[in-house]
């Protein structure tokens, strides 16, 4: 993560990481006050989260987002961060434990009837292997609700 970049005197990379982290936090805070956000904004937030997780886990996995052409130009509204916990689960319980650097996260988004359908696929190690590791302390999805509550108070 950021601490390794700083310790290794990789100032440029550390700056990029911090800028992405700041954008992610800003997007989360902006979205936390709303019941629905533009699809594009939510997707940007999800992509920032994935990029930071890739850095944090030393690029052990690649990520690909495929969006149906019918959705790309539309102005849909979606609940904020509703997909992020599922992506987090794929990363933390599968992809982060791959040691060969060949992990792959694929998110497909299409429209079926009046629904936006997200399909999240990964080639991680699976839950059984991941359960052998100690629990992770920082979970962004769980903390987002706490941030929302803190802002209301």
CSV table of N, CA, C and O in Angstrom, one decimal, residues 17-111:
chain,number,residue,atom,x,y,z
A,17,UNK,N,-1.3,7.2,-5.8
A,17,UNK,CA,-2.1,6.4,-4.9
A,17,UNK,C,-3.0,7.3,-4.0
A,17,UNK,O,-4.2,7.1,-3.9
A,18,UNK,N,-2.3,8.3,-3.4
A,18,UNK,CA,-3.1,9.2,-2.6
A,18,UNK,C,-4.2,10.0,-3.3
A,18,UNK,O,-5.2,10.2,-2.7
A,19,UNK,N,-3.9,10.4,-4.5
A,19,UNK,CA,-4.9,11.1,-5.3
A,19,UNK,C,-6.1,10.2,-5.6
A,19,UNK,O,-7.3,10.6,-5.5
A,20,UNK,N,-5.8,9.0,-5.9
A,20,UNK,CA,-6.9,8.0,-6.2
A,20,UNK,C,-7.7,7.7,-4.9
A,20,UNK,O,-8.9,7.7,-4.9
A,21,UNK,N,-7.0,7.6,-3.8
A,21,UNK,CA,-7.6,7.4,-2.5
A,21,UNK,C,-8.5,8.6,-2.1
A,21,UNK,O,-9.7,8.4,-1.7
A,22,UNK,N,-8.0,9.8,-2.4
A,22,UNK,CA,-8.8,11.0,-2.1
A,22,UNK,C,-10.1,11.0,-2.9
A,22,UNK,O,-11.2,11.4,-2.4
A,23,UNK,N,-9.9,10.7,-4.2
A,23,UNK,CA,-11.1,10.7,-5.1
A,23,UNK,C,-12.1,9.7,-4.6
A,23,UNK,O,-13.3,9.9,-4.6
A,24,UNK,N,-11.6,8.5,-4.2
A,24,UNK,CA,-12.5,7.4,-3.7
A,24,UNK,C,-13.3,7.9,-2.5
A,24,UNK,O,-14.5,7.8,-2.4
A,25,UNK,N,-12.6,8.5,-1.5
A,25,UNK,CA,-13.2,8.9,-0.3
A,25,UNK,C,-14.3,10.0,-0.6
A,25,UNK,O,-15.4,10.0,-0.1
A,26,UNK,N,-13.9,11.0,-1.5
A,26,UNK,CA,-14.8,12.0,-1.9
A,26,UNK,C,-16.1,11.5,-2.5
A,26,UNK,O,-17.2,11.9,-2.2
A,27,UNK,N,-15.9,10.5,-3.4
A,27,UNK,CA,-17.1,9.9,-4.1
A,27,UNK,C,-17.9,9.1,-3.0
A,27,UNK,O,-19.2,9.2,-3.1
A,28,UNK,N,-17.3,8.4,-2.1
A,28,UNK,CA,-18.1,7.7,-1.1
A,28,UNK,C,-18.9,8.7,-0.2
A,28,UNK,O,-20.1,8.5,0.1
A,29,UNK,N,-18.2,9.8,0.2
A,29,UNK,CA,-18.9,10.7,1.0
A,29,UNK,C,-20.0,11.4,0.3
A,29,UNK,O,-21.1,11.6,0.8
A,30,UNK,N,-19.8,11.8,-1.0
A,30,UNK,CA,-20.9,12.4,-1.8
A,30,UNK,C,-22.0,11.5,-2.0
A,30,UNK,O,-23.2,11.9,-1.9
A,31,UNK,N,-21.7,10.2,-2.2
A,31,UNK,CA,-22.8,9.2,-2.5
A,31,UNK,C,-23.5,8.8,-1.2
A,31,UNK,O,-24.7,8.4,-1.3
A,32,UNK,N,-22.9,8.9,-0.1
A,32,UNK,CA,-23.5,8.4,1.1
A,32,UNK,C,-24.7,9.2,1.5
A,32,UNK,O,-25.5,8.7,2.3
A,33,UNK,N,-24.9,10.4,1.0
A,33,UNK,CA,-26.0,11.2,1.4
A,33,UNK,C,-27.2,11.0,0.4
A,33,UNK,O,-28.3,11.5,0.7
A,34,UNK,N,-27.1,10.1,-0.6
A,34,UNK,CA,-28.1,10.0,-1.6
A,34,UNK,C,-28.6,8.5,-1.6
A,34,UNK,O,-27.9,7.6,-1.3
A,35,UNK,N,-29.9,8.4,-2.0
A,35,UNK,CA,-30.5,7.1,-2.2
A,35,UNK,C,-30.1,6.5,-3.5
A,35,UNK,O,-30.1,5.3,-3.7
A,36,UNK,N,-29.8,7.3,-4.5
A,36,UNK,CA,-29.5,6.9,-5.9
A,36,UNK,C,-28.5,7.9,-6.4
A,36,UNK,O,-28.5,9.1,-6.2
A,37,UNK,N,-27.5,7.3,-7.2
A,37,UNK,CA,-26.5,8.1,-7.8
A,37,UNK,C,-26.4,7.8,-9.3
A,37,UNK,O,-26.9,6.7,-9.7
A,38,UNK,N,-25.9,8.6,-10.2
A,38,UNK,CA,-25.7,8.3,-11.6
A,38,UNK,C,-24.9,7.0,-11.7
A,38,UNK,O,-23.9,6.8,-11.0
A,39,UNK,N,-25.3,6.1,-12.6
A,39,UNK,CA,-24.6,4.9,-12.8
A,39,UNK,C,-23.1,5.1,-13.1
A,39,UNK,O,-22.3,4.4,-12.5
A,40,UNK,N,-22.8,6.1,-13.9
A,40,UNK,CA,-21.4,6.4,-14.2
A,40,UNK,C,-20.6,6.8,-13.0
A,40,UNK,O,-19.4,6.4,-12.8
A,41,UNK,N,-21.2,7.6,-12.1
A,41,UNK,CA,-20.5,7.9,-10.8
A,41,UNK,C,-20.2,6.7,-10.0
A,41,UNK,O,-19.2,6.6,-9.4
A,42,UNK,N,-21.2,5.8,-9.8
A,42,UNK,CA,-21.1,4.6,-9.0
A,42,UNK,C,-20.0,3.7,-9.6
A,42,UNK,O,-19.2,3.2,-8.9
A,43,UNK,N,-20.0,3.6,-11.0
A,43,UNK,CA,-19.0,2.8,-11.7
A,43,UNK,C,-17.6,3.4,-11.5
A,43,UNK,O,-16.6,2.7,-11.2
A,44,UNK,N,-17.5,4.7,-11.5
A,44,UNK,CA,-16.2,5.4,-11.3
A,44,UNK,C,-15.7,5.0,-9.8
A,44,UNK,O,-14.5,4.7,-9.6
A,45,UNK,N,-16.6,5.1,-8.9
A,45,UNK,CA,-16.2,4.8,-7.5
A,45,UNK,C,-15.8,3.3,-7.4
A,45,UNK,O,-14.7,3.0,-6.7
A,46,UNK,N,-16.5,2.4,-8.0
A,46,UNK,CA,-16.1,1.0,-8.0
A,46,UNK,C,-14.8,0.8,-8.6
A,46,UNK,O,-13.9,0.0,-8.1
A,47,UNK,N,-14.5,1.4,-9.7
A,47,UNK,CA,-13.2,1.3,-10.4
A,47,UNK,C,-12.1,1.8,-9.6
A,47,UNK,O,-11.0,1.2,-9.5
A,48,UNK,N,-12.3,2.9,-8.9
A,48,UNK,CA,-11.2,3.5,-8.0
A,48,UNK,C,-10.9,2.5,-6.9
A,48,UNK,O,-9.8,2.2,-6.5
A,49,UNK,N,-12.0,1.9,-6.3
A,49,UNK,CA,-11.8,0.9,-5.3
A,49,UNK,C,-11.0,-0.2,-5.8
A,49,UNK,O,-10.1,-0.7,-5.1
A,50,UNK,N,-11.3,-0.7,-6.9
A,50,UNK,CA,-10.6,-1.9,-7.5
A,50,UNK,C,-9.1,-1.5,-7.8
A,50,UNK,O,-8.2,-2.3,-7.5
A,51,UNK,N,-8.9,-0.4,-8.3
A,51,UNK,CA,-7.5,0.1,-8.6
A,51,UNK,C,-6.7,0.1,-7.3
A,51,UNK,O,-5.5,-0.4,-7.3
A,52,UNK,N,-7.3,0.7,-6.3
A,52,UNK,CA,-6.5,0.7,-5.0
A,52,UNK,C,-6.3,-0.7,-4.4
A,52,UNK,O,-5.2,-0.9,-3.9
A,53,UNK,N,-7.3,-1.6,-4.6
A,53,UNK,CA,-7.1,-2.9,-4.1
A,53,UNK,C,-6.0,-3.6,-4.9
A,53,UNK,O,-5.2,-4.4,-4.4
A,54,UNK,N,-5.9,-3.3,-6.2
A,54,UNK,CA,-4.9,-3.9,-7.0
A,54,UNK,C,-3.5,-3.5,-6.5
A,54,UNK,O,-2.6,-4.3,-6.4
A,55,UNK,N,-3.3,-2.2,-6.2
A,55,UNK,CA,-2.1,-1.7,-5.7
A,55,UNK,C,-1.8,-2.4,-4.3
A,55,UNK,O,-0.7,-2.8,-4.1
A,56,UNK,N,-2.8,-2.4,-3.5
A,56,UNK,CA,-2.6,-2.9,-2.1
A,56,UNK,C,-2.2,-4.3,-2.2
A,56,UNK,O,-1.4,-4.8,-1.3
A,57,UNK,N,-2.7,-5.1,-3.1
A,57,UNK,CA,-2.3,-6.5,-3.2
A,57,UNK,C,-1.3,-6.8,-4.3
A,57,UNK,O,-1.2,-7.9,-4.9
A,58,UNK,N,-0.5,-5.8,-4.6
A,58,UNK,CA,0.7,-5.9,-5.4
A,58,UNK,C,0.4,-6.4,-6.8
A,58,UNK,O,1.1,-7.2,-7.3
A,59,UNK,N,-0.7,-6.0,-7.4
A,59,UNK,CA,-1.2,-6.4,-8.7
A,59,UNK,C,-1.2,-7.9,-8.9
A,59,UNK,O,-0.8,-8.4,-10.0
A,60,UNK,N,-1.7,-8.6,-8.0
A,60,UNK,CA,-1.9,-10.0,-8.1
A,60,UNK,C,-3.0,-10.4,-9.0
A,60,UNK,O,-3.2,-11.5,-9.4
A,61,UNK,N,-3.8,-9.4,-9.4
A,61,UNK,CA,-4.9,-9.7,-10.2
A,61,UNK,C,-5.2,-8.5,-11.2
A,61,UNK,O,-4.8,-7.4,-10.9
A,62,UNK,N,-5.8,-8.8,-12.3
A,62,UNK,CA,-6.2,-7.8,-13.3
A,62,UNK,C,-7.7,-7.6,-13.1
A,62,UNK,O,-8.4,-8.5,-12.5
A,63,UNK,N,-8.3,-6.5,-13.6
A,63,UNK,CA,-9.7,-6.3,-13.5
A,63,UNK,C,-10.2,-5.8,-14.9
A,63,UNK,O,-9.5,-5.0,-15.5
A,64,UNK,N,-11.4,-6.2,-15.2
A,64,UNK,CA,-12.0,-5.9,-16.5
A,64,UNK,C,-13.5,-5.6,-16.2
A,64,UNK,O,-14.1,-6.3,-15.5
A,65,UNK,N,-14.0,-4.5,-16.8
A,65,UNK,CA,-15.4,-4.1,-16.6
A,65,UNK,C,-16.0,-4.1,-18.0
A,65,UNK,O,-15.5,-3.3,-18.9
A,66,UNK,N,-17.0,-4.9,-18.3
A,66,UNK,CA,-17.7,-4.9,-19.6
A,66,UNK,C,-19.1,-4.4,-19.4
A,66,UNK,O,-19.8,-4.9,-18.6
A,67,UNK,N,-19.4,-3.3,-20.1
A,67,UNK,CA,-20.7,-2.7,-20.0
A,67,UNK,C,-21.4,-2.8,-21.3
A,67,UNK,O,-20.9,-2.5,-22.4
A,68,UNK,N,-22.6,-3.3,-21.3
A,68,UNK,CA,-23.4,-3.5,-22.5
A,68,UNK,C,-23.6,-2.1,-23.1
A,68,UNK,O,-23.8,-1.1,-22.5
A,69,UNK,N,-23.5,-2.1,-24.5
A,69,UNK,CA,-23.7,-0.8,-25.2
A,69,UNK,C,-25.0,-0.1,-24.9
A,69,UNK,O,-25.0,1.1,-25.0
A,70,UNK,N,-26.0,-0.8,-24.6
A,70,UNK,CA,-27.3,-0.2,-24.3
A,70,UNK,C,-27.3,0.6,-23.0
A,70,UNK,O,-28.1,1.5,-22.8
A,71,UNK,N,-26.4,0.3,-22.2
A,71,UNK,CA,-26.2,1.0,-20.9
A,71,UNK,C,-25.3,2.2,-21.0
A,71,UNK,O,-25.5,3.2,-20.3
A,72,UNK,N,-24.3,2.0,-21.8
A,72,UNK,CA,-23.2,3.0,-21.8
A,72,UNK,C,-23.6,4.4,-21.9
A,72,UNK,O,-23.1,5.3,-21.2
A,73,UNK,N,-24.5,4.7,-22.8
A,73,UNK,CA,-24.9,6.1,-23.0
A,73,UNK,C,-26.1,6.6,-22.2
A,73,UNK,O,-26.5,7.7,-22.2
A,74,UNK,N,-26.8,5.7,-21.5
A,74,UNK,CA,-28.0,6.0,-20.7
A,74,UNK,C,-27.7,6.7,-19.4
A,74,UNK,O,-26.6,6.7,-18.9
A,75,UNK,N,-28.7,7.3,-18.8
A,75,UNK,CA,-28.6,8.1,-17.6
A,75,UNK,C,-29.3,7.3,-16.5
A,75,UNK,O,-30.3,7.8,-15.9
A,76,UNK,N,-28.8,6.1,-16.1
A,76,UNK,CA,-29.5,5.4,-15.1
A,76,UNK,C,-29.0,5.9,-13.7
A,76,UNK,O,-27.9,6.4,-13.5
A,77,UNK,N,-29.9,5.7,-12.7
A,77,UNK,CA,-29.6,5.9,-11.3
A,77,UNK,C,-29.6,4.6,-10.6
A,77,UNK,O,-30.4,3.7,-10.8
A,78,UNK,N,-28.6,4.4,-9.7
A,78,UNK,CA,-28.4,3.2,-9.0
A,78,UNK,C,-28.2,3.5,-7.5
A,78,UNK,O,-27.7,4.6,-7.2
A,79,UNK,N,-28.5,2.6,-6.6
A,79,UNK,CA,-28.2,2.7,-5.2
A,79,UNK,C,-26.6,2.8,-5.1
A,79,UNK,O,-25.9,2.0,-5.7
A,80,UNK,N,-26.1,3.7,-4.3
A,80,UNK,CA,-24.6,3.8,-4.2
A,80,UNK,C,-24.0,2.6,-3.5
A,80,UNK,O,-24.5,2.1,-2.5
A,81,UNK,N,-22.9,2.2,-4.1
A,81,UNK,CA,-22.0,1.2,-3.5
A,81,UNK,C,-22.7,-0.2,-3.2
A,81,UNK,O,-22.1,-1.0,-2.4
A,82,UNK,N,-23.7,-0.5,-3.9
A,82,UNK,CA,-24.4,-1.7,-3.6
A,82,UNK,C,-23.6,-2.9,-4.1
A,82,UNK,O,-23.7,-4.0,-3.6
A,83,UNK,N,-22.8,-2.7,-5.2
A,83,UNK,CA,-22.1,-3.8,-5.8
A,83,UNK,C,-20.7,-4.0,-5.1
A,83,UNK,O,-20.1,-5.1,-5.1
A,84,UNK,N,-20.2,-2.9,-4.5
A,84,UNK,CA,-18.8,-2.9,-3.9
A,84,UNK,C,-18.6,-4.1,-3.0
A,84,UNK,O,-17.5,-4.7,-3.0
A,85,UNK,N,-19.5,-4.4,-2.0
A,85,UNK,CA,-19.2,-5.5,-1.1
A,85,UNK,C,-19.0,-6.9,-1.8
A,85,UNK,O,-18.2,-7.7,-1.3
A,86,UNK,N,-19.7,-7.1,-2.9
A,86,UNK,CA,-19.5,-8.3,-3.7
A,86,UNK,C,-18.1,-8.4,-4.4
A,86,UNK,O,-17.5,-9.4,-4.4
A,87,UNK,N,-17.7,-7.2,-4.9
A,87,UNK,CA,-16.4,-7.1,-5.5
A,87,UNK,C,-15.3,-7.3,-4.4
A,87,UNK,O,-14.3,-8.0,-4.6
A,88,UNK,N,-15.5,-6.7,-3.3
A,88,UNK,CA,-14.6,-6.8,-2.1
A,88,UNK,C,-14.5,-8.3,-1.7
A,88,UNK,O,-13.4,-8.8,-1.5
A,89,UNK,N,-15.6,-9.0,-1.7
A,89,UNK,CA,-15.6,-10.4,-1.3
A,89,UNK,C,-14.8,-11.2,-2.3
A,89,UNK,O,-14.0,-12.0,-1.9
A,90,UNK,N,-14.9,-10.9,-3.6
A,90,UNK,CA,-14.1,-11.6,-4.6
A,90,UNK,C,-12.6,-11.4,-4.4
A,90,UNK,O,-11.8,-12.3,-4.6
A,91,UNK,N,-12.3,-10.1,-4.1
A,91,UNK,CA,-10.9,-9.8,-3.9
A,91,UNK,C,-10.3,-10.4,-2.6
A,91,UNK,O,-9.3,-11.1,-2.6
A,92,UNK,N,-11.0,-10.2,-1.5
A,92,UNK,CA,-10.5,-10.6,-0.2
A,92,UNK,C,-10.5,-12.1,0.0
A,92,UNK,O,-9.7,-12.7,0.7
A,93,UNK,N,-11.5,-12.8,-0.6
A,93,UNK,CA,-11.6,-14.2,-0.3
A,93,UNK,C,-11.1,-15.1,-1.5
A,93,UNK,O,-11.4,-16.3,-1.5
A,94,UNK,N,-10.5,-14.5,-2.5
A,94,UNK,CA,-10.1,-15.3,-3.6
A,94,UNK,C,-8.8,-14.7,-4.2
A,94,UNK,O,-7.8,-15.3,-4.2
A,95,UNK,N,-9.0,-13.5,-4.8
A,95,UNK,CA,-7.9,-13.0,-5.6
A,95,UNK,C,-6.6,-12.6,-4.8
A,95,UNK,O,-5.5,-12.8,-5.3
A,96,UNK,N,-6.8,-12.1,-3.7
A,96,UNK,CA,-5.6,-11.6,-2.9
A,96,UNK,C,-4.7,-12.8,-2.5
A,96,UNK,O,-3.5,-12.6,-2.2
A,97,UNK,N,-5.3,-14.0,-2.5
A,97,UNK,CA,-4.5,-15.1,-2.0
A,97,UNK,C,-3.8,-15.8,-3.2
A,97,UNK,O,-3.1,-16.8,-3.0
A,98,UNK,N,-4.0,-15.4,-4.4
A,98,UNK,CA,-3.3,-16.0,-5.5
A,98,UNK,C,-1.8,-15.4,-5.5
A,98,UNK,O,-1.6,-14.2,-5.4
A,99,UNK,N,-0.9,-16.3,-5.6
A,99,UNK,CA,0.5,-15.9,-5.5
A,99,UNK,C,1.2,-15.9,-6.9
A,99,UNK,O,2.3,-15.5,-7.0
A,100,UNK,N,0.4,-16.3,-7.9
A,100,UNK,CA,1.0,-16.4,-9.3
A,100,UNK,C,0.9,-15.2,-10.1
A,100,UNK,O,1.4,-15.1,-11.2
A,101,UNK,N,0.1,-14.2,-9.6
A,101,UNK,CA,-0.1,-12.9,-10.3
A,101,UNK,C,-1.0,-13.0,-11.5
A,101,UNK,O,-1.1,-12.1,-12.3
A,102,UNK,N,-1.8,-14.2,-11.6
A,102,UNK,CA,-2.7,-14.4,-12.7
A,102,UNK,C,-4.1,-14.3,-12.3
A,102,UNK,O,-5.0,-14.8,-13.0
A,103,UNK,N,-4.4,-13.6,-11.2
A,103,UNK,CA,-5.8,-13.5,-10.8
A,103,UNK,C,-6.6,-12.6,-11.8
A,103,UNK,O,-6.0,-11.7,-12.4
A,104,UNK,N,-7.8,-12.8,-11.9
A,104,UNK,CA,-8.6,-12.0,-12.8
A,104,UNK,C,-10.0,-11.8,-12.3
A,104,UNK,O,-10.7,-12.7,-11.8
A,105,UNK,N,-10.4,-10.5,-12.2
A,105,UNK,CA,-11.7,-10.1,-11.8
A,105,UNK,C,-12.4,-9.5,-13.0
A,105,UNK,O,-11.9,-8.6,-13.7
A,106,UNK,N,-13.6,-10.0,-13.3
A,106,UNK,CA,-14.4,-9.6,-14.4
A,106,UNK,C,-15.8,-9.1,-13.9
A,106,UNK,O,-16.4,-9.9,-13.2
A,107,UNK,N,-16.2,-7.9,-14.3
A,107,UNK,CA,-17.5,-7.4,-14.0
A,107,UNK,C,-18.2,-7.2,-15.3
A,107,UNK,O,-17.8,-6.3,-16.1
A,108,UNK,N,-19.3,-7.9,-15.5
A,108,UNK,CA,-20.2,-7.6,-16.7
A,108,UNK,C,-21.4,-7.0,-16.2
A,108,UNK,O,-22.1,-7.4,-15.2
A,109,UNK,N,-21.8,-5.9,-16.9
A,109,UNK,CA,-23.0,-5.2,-16.6
A,109,UNK,C,-23.9,-5.1,-17.8
A,109,UNK,O,-23.5,-4.6,-18.9
A,110,UNK,N,-25.1,-5.6,-17.7
A,110,UNK,CA,-26.1,-5.6,-18.8
A,110,UNK,C,-27.5,-5.2,-18.3
A,110,UNK,O,-27.7,-5.1,-17.1
A,111,UNK,N,-28.3,-5.0,-19.2
A,111,UNK,CA,-29.7,-4.7,-18.9
A,111,UNK,C,-30.6,-5.9,-19.3
A,111,UNK,O,-30.5,-6.3,-20.4
